[in-house]
Every structure is written in structure tokens, then in C-alpha cells.
Amino acid sequence: MTASPRNIILLSADALRADHLSCYGYHRKTSPVLDEFAEESIRFTNAYSASSHTREAVPALLTGEYPDVAINDSYRLATETIASQLSKAGFATGGFHSNPFVSRAYGFDQGFDEFDDDLHFGQHKLVALAQRALDKLRNRHYARAEEINERSLSWIDSLDSDEPFFLWNHYMDTHGPYEPPGEYATRYADREVSGREAQKLYQRAIDDPESITDEERELLIDLYDAEIRYNDAQIGEFLAALRERDLLEESLLIVTADHGDAFGEHGYYEHPRYLHDEITRVPLIVHPPGGAAEEVETPASTLDVGPTIETAVGSEATSDGVSLLGTVPDDRTVFSQARGEDGRGHLRRYASRTAEGTCFCERDRESGTIEFGECAGSALCEELEAHVDERVRVENGESIEDDGEVDEEIERRLDALGYK
């Protein structure tokens, strides 16, 4: 029986695919820190995100609910998060990141005592100008992992020594455009790449994937892997800081990602709204108080993070996943979903995964028809169809009106991240 944790720490990386980590079999030593950490943790070798892009994946991660319930039609948070639940249970709650899609503009600050999303909308114009100057100076459209660590550790240090806390750090470094800093810039690439070149190449890969040559694809991978190595080192710095404060051994710490990234395997780059392994298979490492040493091959889901935390603190799990601290059934099926992209909003894509294989389908909300794609067998098709029928019954089709236009700064950040 695992000891009840005093603190809960969730570290998630944006666009980090599992098979580019050395502890998941990658040929490069991209994650020496996580490799070592995984040896004293429970590592799930077949973990999948509930969706393929941040707007649906992070809500599912933070709520334990499928995206069709976790957010509304405008992608605003529509249900209670882990932070809200733990706040009610007496935990101090802090969230630190810089992804505009899960900022306070979309309601994700709910339940957090401290919520630093690196945005300054709604403040004086001079503050906004200062922020833009800072972004230009650091040549980034998000806060680096080092900054996220500093901010979150400062918050931890501000708490009373006997106050339990929930911390969520979401790192953006592995999200494109891939611009590894300092010595990491040439960790794998054989030349330095300017920020402008990296940004243009990343955007062209999204807009015109067929134009990307084999050499350019390898360069994108080299830069991505270097970002992983940098992020891994910064996670190492964060873990060391927790150990110095005697916090790691009394905490439940979970490391995962919201989704992965593609490099032309299915004719696209980045993470569009499909559900292939490259953009849904994610790392999932669970370190209970005192540690553990276990490898679990049974399929797991980012939906399981919420129930794992709930049961660890003695609450009843009420969401769609299961606790990863108990016995996970060998015959388990995990599901993912994604709304259709702009212009195809009437589509819903679904995938199911078991130890035996994968099944994909697409449902047209207007006609109600379901079209199956790759499927490992008729039984999987039937199970996925039943799941889709269930999700259709529970999906809330009512849209909550937006509070107003998304701030100009958010639009600028999203544009820099390749979302426009």
C-alpha cells in the first residue's frame, strides 16, 4: 500500500512524444534525467493522451474527463479540475505555464490560488509593451523551463512549511518552433539554426508538408530532440530542488505530456486533429511517496491522472479514468477523441487502443454516420462504435457565450506557436 502523499506535483510537457525519450527506447540519449527517475517510479510504456492537441488534451488531463465534457464548444473549461478539488481538500494550489490555450482567458485559472500563465492581458498598455520587449529580448513566445521552475519554486517557498500543496508545471520547450537554447542548439544538428530560420521551417512544415526535404525533416527532428534534452535537464534541476527541500519523498509526482508531435509519418507535421500514435502516445511516469520500480505495459490514459491523484489523497474517483496506483486491468481499452479542424467542425474522430491493437473512426455529427479507418479486428470496431454511441449521449452540445474577444497578446503568442 502506497503511503498517502503530502503534496501532489504534476509536470507536463507540451508536444512531447514518448518514443523520442531514451527511457522509451529512442536511439538517442535524449532523457537521461527521466531515464533515471523512471527506474524509481512506475513507468507506463503504452500511455495515450485523451486527444492530440492542447485545446482538448490539457482539459482532459486536468479534469479526468473526456474533452467532450471537459470543455464547451468554445474550448472554455466546463467542469471542475484537480486544482479545484484539491483546493477544497485544503491544498494550496499553483499552476505555472505559458500556453495561451489553457490560460485564464479560457477559464483554466479556476481552482488555483496562484496561476501564472505568462500573459499580461487586461493590464496597462505599458505592461503589455514591456512584455513584448521581454519576448523580443529572449526571442521566445513562451517562458522557458528554467523560468517555469524559478516561478514555481518561489511559490513553494512562499508557503507555510506545513501546508500541503498541488503544483502543476507545464513546459512549452518541446513545442515548435524548435529553437533549443545555448549549447543545446548544436547538440544533434551539425550547424546553428537562427530563430527566424527555425520558425520559417516549422511553419512551412505545417502549411506545406510535401515541400519538406529529407534533410529538412532530419533537421526538424534534430532540433526537437535537442529541446527534449534541454527540457530533461531542467526537469532534473527541478527534481534536485525538491530533494534539497525534502519534498520529493513525501510527494506524489507525475510526469507526462499533453500530446506528441509528428514528423511526416502520416503526411503531416506538428499535431493536427488526428489520433495516430505519433501525436497521442505520451510518456507517463508516476513516482509515489518513497518511490517504486515498476514497468506497466497495460494501456493507460492521461485521463487516469485525475483519478490517481484523487484516490491518493483519499477522495472518491468520479472521472473517466482509473487510478494508476492500483492494479490496472490487463484487458483494458483506452480511448481518444478530437474535434474536426476549422472547416470540418462537424467531424469527431475517435480511437481505441488495447494490448491487441488500435481502431480509428470518424463520425459526422450532421449525418450521424460513422466511417471506420484502420482497425485491428471486428471486436475492436464494435467496442469503439459502442464507445462513440456513449459519448454522443453524454456530449453537451450547448455552447456557453464567450466573455469577449481573446486578448491581442494571446493572438500574437498563438501566431508565434504556429497556430495561425
Short mmCIF file of C-alpha atoms in Angstrom, two decimals:
data_model
loop_
_atom_site.label_atom_id
_atom_site.label_comp_id
_atom_site.label_asym_id
_atom_site.label_seq_id
_atom_site.Cartn_x
_atom_site.Cartn_y
_atom_site.Cartn_z
CA MET A 1 0.00 0.00 0.00
CA THR A 2 1.49 3.34 -1.09
CA ALA A 3 1.81 5.99 1.62
CA SER A 4 -0.56 8.91 1.35
CA PRO A 5 1.28 11.83 -0.27
CA ARG A 6 1.64 15.15 1.48
CA ASN A 7 1.95 17.05 -1.80
CA ILE A 8 0.88 16.48 -5.40
CA ILE A 9 3.13 17.58 -8.28
CA LEU A 10 2.17 17.29 -11.95
CA LEU A 11 4.81 18.03 -14.57
CA SER A 12 3.59 18.02 -18.16
CA ALA A 13 5.47 18.82 -21.35
CA ASP A 14 3.79 20.19 -24.45
CA ALA A 15 4.14 18.13 -27.63
CA LEU A 16 6.48 15.52 -26.11
CA ARG A 17 6.08 12.15 -27.82
CA ALA A 18 7.07 9.10 -25.84
CA ASP A 19 9.15 7.38 -28.49
CA HIS A 20 11.69 10.23 -28.58
CA LEU A 21 12.71 9.58 -24.97
CA SER A 22 15.57 7.19 -24.32
CA CYS A 23 13.65 5.55 -21.47
CA TYR A 24 11.04 4.64 -24.10
CA GLY A 25 13.58 3.07 -26.45
CA TYR A 26 14.77 6.04 -28.51
CA HIS A 27 18.19 5.64 -30.11
CA ARG A 28 19.46 8.99 -28.79
CA LYS A 29 20.13 9.65 -25.11
CA THR A 30 17.60 12.49 -25.01
CA SER A 31 16.30 11.98 -21.47
CA PRO A 32 19.00 10.86 -19.00
CA VAL A 33 17.22 12.51 -16.06
CA LEU A 34 13.86 10.92 -16.81
CA ASP A 35 15.60 7.62 -17.55
CA GLU A 36 16.98 7.55 -14.02
CA PHE A 37 13.77 8.88 -12.50
CA ALA A 38 11.73 6.20 -14.30
CA GLU A 39 13.84 3.50 -12.66
CA GLU A 40 12.48 4.53 -9.25
CA SER A 41 8.93 5.11 -10.49
CA ILE A 42 6.03 3.36 -12.19
CA ARG A 43 6.55 3.78 -15.93
CA PHE A 44 3.63 3.14 -18.27
CA THR A 45 5.00 2.00 -21.60
CA ASN A 46 1.73 2.33 -23.53
CA ALA A 47 0.14 5.57 -22.36
CA TYR A 48 -2.05 7.68 -24.62
CA SER A 49 -3.42 11.17 -24.43
CA ALA A 50 -7.17 11.71 -24.48
CA SER A 51 -6.62 13.93 -27.52
CA SER A 52 -3.98 15.09 -29.98
CA HIS A 53 -3.82 18.84 -29.35
CA THR A 54 -3.64 21.11 -26.32
CA ARG A 55 -7.16 22.55 -26.50
CA GLU A 56 -8.65 19.13 -25.81
CA ALA A 57 -5.74 17.24 -24.25
CA VAL A 58 -4.94 19.53 -21.30
CA PRO A 59 -8.58 19.86 -20.18
CA ALA A 60 -8.81 16.06 -20.11
CA LEU A 61 -5.53 15.84 -18.19
CA LEU A 62 -6.64 18.35 -15.56
CA THR A 63 -10.20 17.05 -15.13
CA GLY A 64 -10.06 13.31 -15.82
CA GLU A 65 -12.99 13.82 -18.19
CA TYR A 66 -13.14 13.33 -21.94
CA PRO A 67 -12.83 16.60 -23.87
CA ASP A 68 -16.48 16.48 -24.95
CA VAL A 69 -17.35 17.10 -21.28
CA ALA A 70 -14.28 18.96 -20.02
CA ILE A 71 -14.70 21.94 -22.36
CA ASN A 72 -17.54 23.63 -24.18
CA ASP A 73 -17.85 24.41 -27.87
CA SER A 74 -15.64 27.47 -27.40
CA TYR A 75 -12.91 25.42 -25.69
CA ARG A 76 -13.54 27.07 -22.34
CA LEU A 77 -13.19 24.93 -19.25
CA ALA A 78 -16.60 23.45 -18.47
CA THR A 79 -16.02 21.17 -15.49
CA GLU A 80 -14.07 21.01 -12.24
CA THR A 81 -10.33 20.41 -12.31
CA ILE A 82 -7.95 18.60 -9.98
CA ALA A 83 -6.93 22.01 -8.67
CA SER A 84 -10.48 22.86 -7.60
CA GLN A 85 -10.92 19.51 -5.88
CA LEU A 86 -7.60 19.72 -4.03
CA SER A 87 -8.21 23.33 -3.04
CA LYS A 88 -11.43 22.24 -1.36
CA ALA A 89 -9.45 19.50 0.40
CA GLY A 90 -7.10 22.06 1.95
CA PHE A 91 -4.22 22.06 -0.53
CA ALA A 92 -2.53 25.26 -1.68
CA THR A 93 -2.73 25.19 -5.49
CA GLY A 94 -0.34 26.67 -8.05
CA GLY A 95 -0.13 26.47 -11.82
CA PHE A 96 2.76 27.73 -13.96
CA HIS A 97 2.93 27.68 -17.77
CA SER A 98 2.73 29.87 -20.87
CA ASN A 99 0.30 28.20 -23.29
CA PRO A 100 -2.43 30.70 -24.27
CA PHE A 101 -4.95 27.93 -24.98
CA VAL A 102 -5.04 26.91 -21.33
CA SER A 103 -4.74 30.40 -19.88
CA ARG A 104 -7.16 32.34 -17.71
CA ALA A 105 -8.79 33.55 -20.94
CA TYR A 106 -10.31 30.07 -21.22
CA GLY A 107 -11.09 29.66 -17.52
CA PHE A 108 -8.15 27.47 -16.55
CA ASP A 109 -7.22 29.58 -13.56
CA GLN A 110 -10.25 28.19 -11.70
CA GLY A 111 -9.22 26.42 -8.52
CA PHE A 112 -5.67 27.81 -8.47
CA ASP A 113 -4.53 30.10 -5.67
CA GLU A 114 -1.59 31.13 -7.83
CA PHE A 115 -1.90 30.90 -11.61
CA ASP A 116 0.97 32.27 -13.69
CA ASP A 117 0.23 31.82 -17.39
CA ASP A 118 2.94 34.28 -18.54
CA LEU A 119 0.34 36.56 -20.12
CA HIS A 120 -0.44 40.12 -19.21
CA PHE A 121 -3.70 40.84 -20.98
CA GLY A 122 -6.16 43.17 -19.34
CA GLN A 123 -3.38 45.24 -17.79
CA HIS A 124 -1.99 48.68 -18.59
CA LYS A 125 -0.58 49.17 -22.09
CA LEU A 126 2.86 49.93 -20.69
CA VAL A 127 2.88 46.50 -19.06
CA ALA A 128 1.90 44.87 -22.35
CA LEU A 129 4.67 46.79 -24.15
CA ALA A 130 7.18 45.67 -21.53
CA GLN A 131 6.05 42.06 -22.04
CA ARG A 132 6.54 42.34 -25.79
CA ALA A 133 10.01 43.79 -25.23
CA LEU A 134 10.85 40.87 -22.94
CA ASP A 135 9.61 38.36 -25.51
CA LYS A 136 11.75 40.01 -28.17
CA LEU A 137 14.79 40.07 -25.90
CA ARG A 138 14.51 36.39 -25.03
CA ASN A 139 13.44 35.57 -28.62
CA ARG A 140 10.69 33.40 -27.25
CA HIS A 141 6.94 33.27 -27.42
CA TYR A 142 6.77 31.34 -24.18
CA ALA A 143 8.57 31.05 -20.86
CA ARG A 144 11.48 28.64 -20.87
CA ALA A 145 11.50 25.66 -18.49
CA GLU A 146 14.11 27.42 -16.38
CA GLU A 147 11.70 30.33 -15.84
CA ILE A 148 8.81 28.00 -15.02
CA ASN A 149 11.00 26.26 -12.44
CA GLU A 150 12.05 29.55 -10.83
CA ARG A 151 8.48 30.83 -10.58
CA SER A 152 7.04 27.60 -9.19
CA LEU A 153 9.84 27.08 -6.66
CA SER A 154 9.43 30.67 -5.49
CA TRP A 155 5.75 29.93 -4.91
CA ILE A 156 6.55 26.74 -2.99
CA ASP A 157 8.98 28.66 -0.82
CA SER A 158 6.28 31.24 -0.05
CA LEU A 159 4.02 28.61 1.54
CA ASP A 160 3.93 27.71 5.19
CA SER A 161 6.21 24.75 5.86
CA ASP A 162 3.31 22.56 6.99
CA GLU A 163 0.96 23.50 4.15
CA PRO A 164 0.26 20.71 1.62
CA PHE A 165 0.27 21.84 -2.00
CA PHE A 166 -0.70 20.87 -5.53
CA LEU A 167 1.63 22.16 -8.22
CA TRP A 168 1.19 21.95 -11.98
CA ASN A 169 4.12 22.94 -14.18
CA HIS A 170 3.52 22.78 -17.92
CA TYR A 171 6.68 23.13 -20.02
CA MET A 172 6.48 24.52 -23.56
CA ASP A 173 10.05 23.92 -24.76
CA THR A 174 9.29 20.81 -26.80
CA HIS A 175 6.54 22.64 -28.70
CA GLY A 176 7.54 24.11 -32.05
CA PRO A 177 9.10 26.16 -33.40
CA TYR A 178 12.08 24.14 -32.18
CA GLU A 179 14.76 26.60 -31.03
CA PRO A 180 16.99 24.85 -28.47
CA PRO A 181 18.95 27.32 -26.34
CA GLY A 182 22.67 27.79 -25.91
CA GLU A 183 24.78 24.65 -26.06
CA TYR A 184 21.72 22.57 -26.98
CA ALA A 185 21.41 24.32 -30.35
CA THR A 186 24.06 22.04 -31.86
CA ARG A 187 23.54 19.05 -29.62
CA TYR A 188 22.32 16.99 -32.59
CA ALA A 189 22.22 19.42 -35.51
CA ASP A 190 25.54 19.91 -37.33
CA ARG A 191 25.08 23.68 -37.56
CA GLU A 192 23.45 26.54 -35.71
CA VAL A 193 19.97 27.48 -36.88
CA SER A 194 18.71 31.00 -36.36
CA GLY A 195 15.38 31.56 -34.65
CA ARG A 196 13.97 33.02 -37.84
CA GLU A 197 15.05 30.01 -39.91
CA ALA A 198 13.65 27.58 -37.33
CA GLN A 199 10.34 29.40 -37.21
CA LYS A 200 10.01 29.56 -41.01
CA LEU A 201 10.87 25.88 -41.41
CA TYR A 202 8.40 24.82 -38.73
CA GLN A 203 5.62 26.91 -40.25
CA ARG A 204 6.31 25.58 -43.75
CA ALA A 205 6.20 22.02 -42.41
CA ILE A 206 2.70 22.74 -41.12
CA ASP A 207 1.46 24.64 -44.16
CA ASP A 208 3.15 22.65 -46.92
CA PRO A 209 4.42 19.32 -45.56
CA GLU A 210 5.18 17.94 -49.02
CA SER A 211 7.77 20.67 -49.53
CA ILE A 212 9.92 19.41 -46.63
CA THR A 213 13.00 17.57 -47.90
CA ASP A 214 14.55 14.59 -46.14
CA GLU A 215 17.38 16.86 -44.95
CA GLU A 216 14.91 19.42 -43.56
CA ARG A 217 12.92 16.71 -41.83
CA GLU A 218 16.07 15.45 -40.14
CA LEU A 219 16.92 18.99 -39.09
CA LEU A 220 13.49 19.41 -37.52
CA ILE A 221 13.99 16.15 -35.61
CA ASP A 222 17.50 17.20 -34.52
CA LEU A 223 16.15 20.47 -33.11
CA TYR A 224 13.17 18.75 -31.46
CA ASP A 225 15.43 16.18 -29.80
CA ALA A 226 17.67 18.97 -28.53
CA GLU A 227 14.65 20.69 -26.98
CA ILE A 228 13.82 17.40 -25.26
CA ARG A 229 17.37 17.17 -23.90
CA TYR A 230 17.16 20.75 -22.58
CA ASN A 231 13.75 20.14 -21.02
CA ASP A 232 15.01 16.92 -19.44
CA ALA A 233 17.92 18.81 -17.86
CA GLN A 234 15.56 21.42 -16.47
CA ILE A 235 13.30 18.75 -15.00
CA GLY A 236 16.47 17.44 -13.39
CA GLU A 237 17.13 20.86 -11.86
CA PHE A 238 13.57 20.95 -10.55
CA LEU A 239 13.82 17.46 -9.02
CA ALA A 240 17.11 18.40 -7.38
CA ALA A 241 15.46 21.49 -5.88
CA LEU A 242 12.65 19.34 -4.49
CA ARG A 243 15.17 16.97 -2.93
CA GLU A 244 17.04 19.87 -1.36
CA ARG A 245 13.77 20.93 0.26
CA ASP A 246 13.00 17.35 1.39
CA LEU A 247 9.80 17.44 -0.67
CA LEU A 248 10.22 14.69 -3.25
CA GLU A 249 9.95 11.69 -0.92
CA GLU A 250 6.68 12.91 0.61
CA SER A 251 5.04 13.85 -2.70
CA LEU A 252 3.19 12.09 -5.48
CA LEU A 253 4.91 13.29 -8.64
CA ILE A 254 3.59 12.55 -12.12
CA VAL A 255 5.42 13.32 -15.38
CA THR A 256 3.53 13.21 -18.68
CA ALA A 257 2.72 15.19 -21.83
CA ASP A 258 -0.44 16.62 -23.32
CA HIS A 259 0.27 15.07 -26.75
CA GLY A 260 3.13 14.33 -29.15
CA ASP A 261 4.37 15.77 -32.43
CA ALA A 262 4.52 14.32 -35.93
CA PHE A 263 7.35 14.47 -38.46
CA GLY A 264 5.69 13.49 -41.71
CA GLU A 265 4.83 9.88 -40.77
CA HIS A 266 1.25 10.31 -42.00
CA GLY A 267 1.78 13.21 -44.36
CA TYR A 268 1.67 15.96 -41.73
CA TYR A 269 3.85 17.68 -39.16
CA GLU A 270 3.11 19.20 -35.75
CA HIS A 271 -0.07 17.91 -34.06
CA PRO A 272 -3.23 18.36 -36.12
CA ARG A 273 -6.50 16.80 -35.09
CA TYR A 274 -5.81 13.19 -35.89
CA LEU A 275 -5.17 10.37 -33.41
CA HIS A 276 -2.15 8.45 -34.68
CA ASP A 277 0.40 7.14 -32.19
CA GLU A 278 2.94 9.84 -33.02
CA ILE A 279 0.67 12.53 -31.59
CA THR A 280 -1.18 10.60 -28.88
CA ARG A 281 1.37 8.22 -27.33
CA VAL A 282 2.93 10.09 -24.42
CA PRO A 283 5.29 9.40 -21.52
CA LEU A 284 3.62 8.65 -18.21
CA ILE A 285 5.80 8.22 -15.14
CA VAL A 286 4.27 8.02 -11.66
CA HIS A 287 6.51 8.45 -8.62
CA PRO A 288 4.63 7.73 -5.37
CA PRO A 289 6.00 8.79 -1.97
CA GLY A 290 9.13 6.75 -1.31
CA GLY A 291 9.37 5.73 -4.96
CA ALA A 292 8.67 2.48 -6.78
CA ALA A 293 10.24 0.40 -9.52
CA GLU A 294 7.70 -0.97 -11.95
CA GLU A 295 7.03 -1.12 -15.67
CA VAL A 296 3.42 -1.47 -16.81
CA GLU A 297 2.57 -2.47 -20.38
CA THR A 298 -1.22 -2.33 -19.97
CA PRO A 299 -2.67 0.65 -21.90
CA ALA A 300 -3.04 3.80 -19.81
CA SER A 301 -4.51 7.22 -20.48
CA THR A 302 -3.91 10.79 -19.41
CA LEU A 303 -7.50 10.55 -18.14
CA ASP A 304 -6.03 8.38 -15.38
CA VAL A 305 -4.03 11.23 -13.85
CA GLY A 306 -7.07 12.77 -12.16
CA PRO A 307 -8.31 9.54 -10.55
CA THR A 308 -4.76 8.67 -9.49
CA ILE A 309 -4.49 11.95 -7.61
CA GLU A 310 -8.00 11.70 -6.18
CA THR A 311 -7.52 8.24 -4.74
CA ALA A 312 -4.03 9.08 -3.47
CA VAL A 313 -5.47 11.81 -1.23
CA GLY A 314 -8.39 9.66 -0.11
CA SER A 315 -11.09 11.10 -2.36
CA GLU A 316 -13.50 9.07 -4.42
CA ALA A 317 -12.58 9.00 -8.12
CA THR A 318 -15.50 10.29 -10.14
CA SER A 319 -13.95 10.78 -13.59
CA ASP A 320 -13.50 8.64 -16.70
CA GLY A 321 -10.09 7.14 -15.88
CA VAL A 322 -8.72 4.73 -13.27
CA SER A 323 -6.12 5.10 -10.54
CA LEU A 324 -2.64 4.14 -11.71
CA LEU A 325 -1.59 3.28 -8.15
CA GLY A 326 -3.81 0.19 -8.13
CA THR A 327 -3.99 -2.82 -10.39
CA VAL A 328 -4.84 -1.77 -13.94
CA PRO A 329 -6.82 -4.49 -15.79
CA ASP A 330 -4.78 -6.28 -18.45
CA ASP A 331 -7.68 -6.31 -20.91
CA ARG A 332 -8.22 -2.57 -20.68
CA THR A 333 -9.21 -0.35 -23.61
CA VAL A 334 -8.30 3.35 -23.66
CA PHE A 335 -9.96 5.88 -25.94
CA SER A 336 -9.00 9.20 -27.51
CA GLN A 337 -11.03 11.82 -29.35
CA ALA A 338 -10.53 15.00 -31.37
CA ARG A 339 -12.87 17.56 -32.87
CA GLY A 340 -12.52 18.26 -36.56
CA GLU A 341 -10.28 21.11 -37.62
CA ASP A 342 -11.52 24.50 -38.87
CA GLY A 343 -13.99 24.00 -41.68
CA ARG A 344 -14.66 20.42 -40.53
CA GLY A 345 -16.06 21.16 -37.12
CA HIS A 346 -18.92 18.73 -37.74
CA LEU A 347 -16.48 15.82 -37.54
CA ARG A 348 -15.45 13.90 -34.44
CA ARG A 349 -12.52 11.49 -34.59
CA TYR A 350 -12.14 8.60 -32.15
CA ALA A 351 -9.55 5.93 -31.46
CA SER A 352 -9.40 2.89 -29.18
CA ARG A 353 -6.30 1.03 -28.06
CA THR A 354 -5.88 -2.33 -26.38
CA ALA A 355 -2.94 -4.68 -25.92
CA GLU A 356 -4.09 -6.34 -29.16
CA GLY A 357 -4.25 -3.28 -31.39
CA THR A 358 -5.82 0.01 -32.44
CA CYS A 359 -9.02 1.12 -34.12
CA PHE A 360 -9.90 4.51 -35.65
CA CYS A 361 -13.20 6.01 -36.76
CA GLU A 362 -14.70 9.34 -37.76
CA ARG A 363 -18.27 10.46 -37.03
CA ASP A 364 -20.16 13.14 -38.90
CA ARG A 365 -22.30 14.98 -36.35
CA GLU A 366 -24.61 16.30 -39.04
CA SER A 367 -25.48 12.97 -40.65
CA GLY A 368 -24.71 10.69 -37.72
CA THR A 369 -22.72 8.35 -39.95
CA ILE A 370 -19.56 6.62 -38.73
CA GLU A 371 -16.68 5.72 -41.03
CA PHE A 372 -14.03 3.31 -39.78
CA GLY A 373 -10.38 3.53 -40.74
CA GLU A 374 -7.55 1.27 -39.65
CA CYS A 375 -8.86 -1.37 -37.21
CA ALA A 376 -7.19 -4.41 -35.67
CA GLY A 377 -10.36 -6.53 -35.77
CA SER A 378 -14.14 -6.59 -35.78
CA ALA A 379 -14.37 -6.83 -32.00
CA LEU A 380 -12.39 -3.59 -31.65
CA CYS A 381 -14.66 -1.92 -34.21
CA GLU A 382 -17.74 -2.93 -32.25
CA GLU A 383 -16.22 -1.73 -28.97
CA LEU A 384 -15.25 1.63 -30.47
CA GLU A 385 -18.69 2.07 -32.02
CA ALA A 386 -20.30 1.42 -28.63
CA HIS A 387 -17.95 3.98 -27.06
CA VAL A 388 -18.87 6.56 -29.70
CA ASP A 389 -22.56 5.94 -29.07
CA GLU A 390 -21.97 6.53 -25.36
CA ARG A 391 -20.03 9.74 -25.96
CA VAL A 392 -22.75 11.06 -28.27
CA ARG A 393 -25.29 10.55 -25.48
CA VAL A 394 -23.23 12.40 -22.88
CA GLU A 395 -21.79 15.15 -25.04
CA ASN A 396 -23.04 18.59 -24.07
CA GLY A 397 -23.86 20.39 -27.27
CA GLU A 398 -24.76 23.70 -25.62
CA SER A 399 -22.26 26.49 -26.07
CA ILE A 400 -21.50 28.99 -23.33
CA GLU A 401 -21.05 32.51 -24.65
CA ASP A 402 -17.51 33.89 -24.60
CA ASP A 403 -16.78 36.70 -22.16
CA GLY A 404 -15.28 38.71 -25.02
CA GLU A 405 -12.60 38.60 -27.67
CA VAL A 406 -9.41 36.77 -26.86
CA ASP A 407 -6.75 39.29 -25.97
CA GLU A 408 -4.39 40.62 -28.61
CA GLU A 409 -1.41 39.22 -26.74
CA ILE A 410 -2.87 35.72 -26.85
CA GLU A 411 -3.40 36.06 -30.60
CA ARG A 412 0.23 37.11 -31.01
CA ARG A 413 1.51 34.18 -28.95
CA LEU A 414 -0.66 31.67 -30.83
CA ASP A 415 0.59 33.04 -34.12
CA ALA A 416 4.21 32.57 -32.97
CA LEU A 417 3.47 28.98 -31.96
CA GLY A 418 2.26 28.16 -35.48
CA TYR A 419 -1.45 28.07 -34.66
CA LYS A 420 -2.44 30.61 -37.32
#
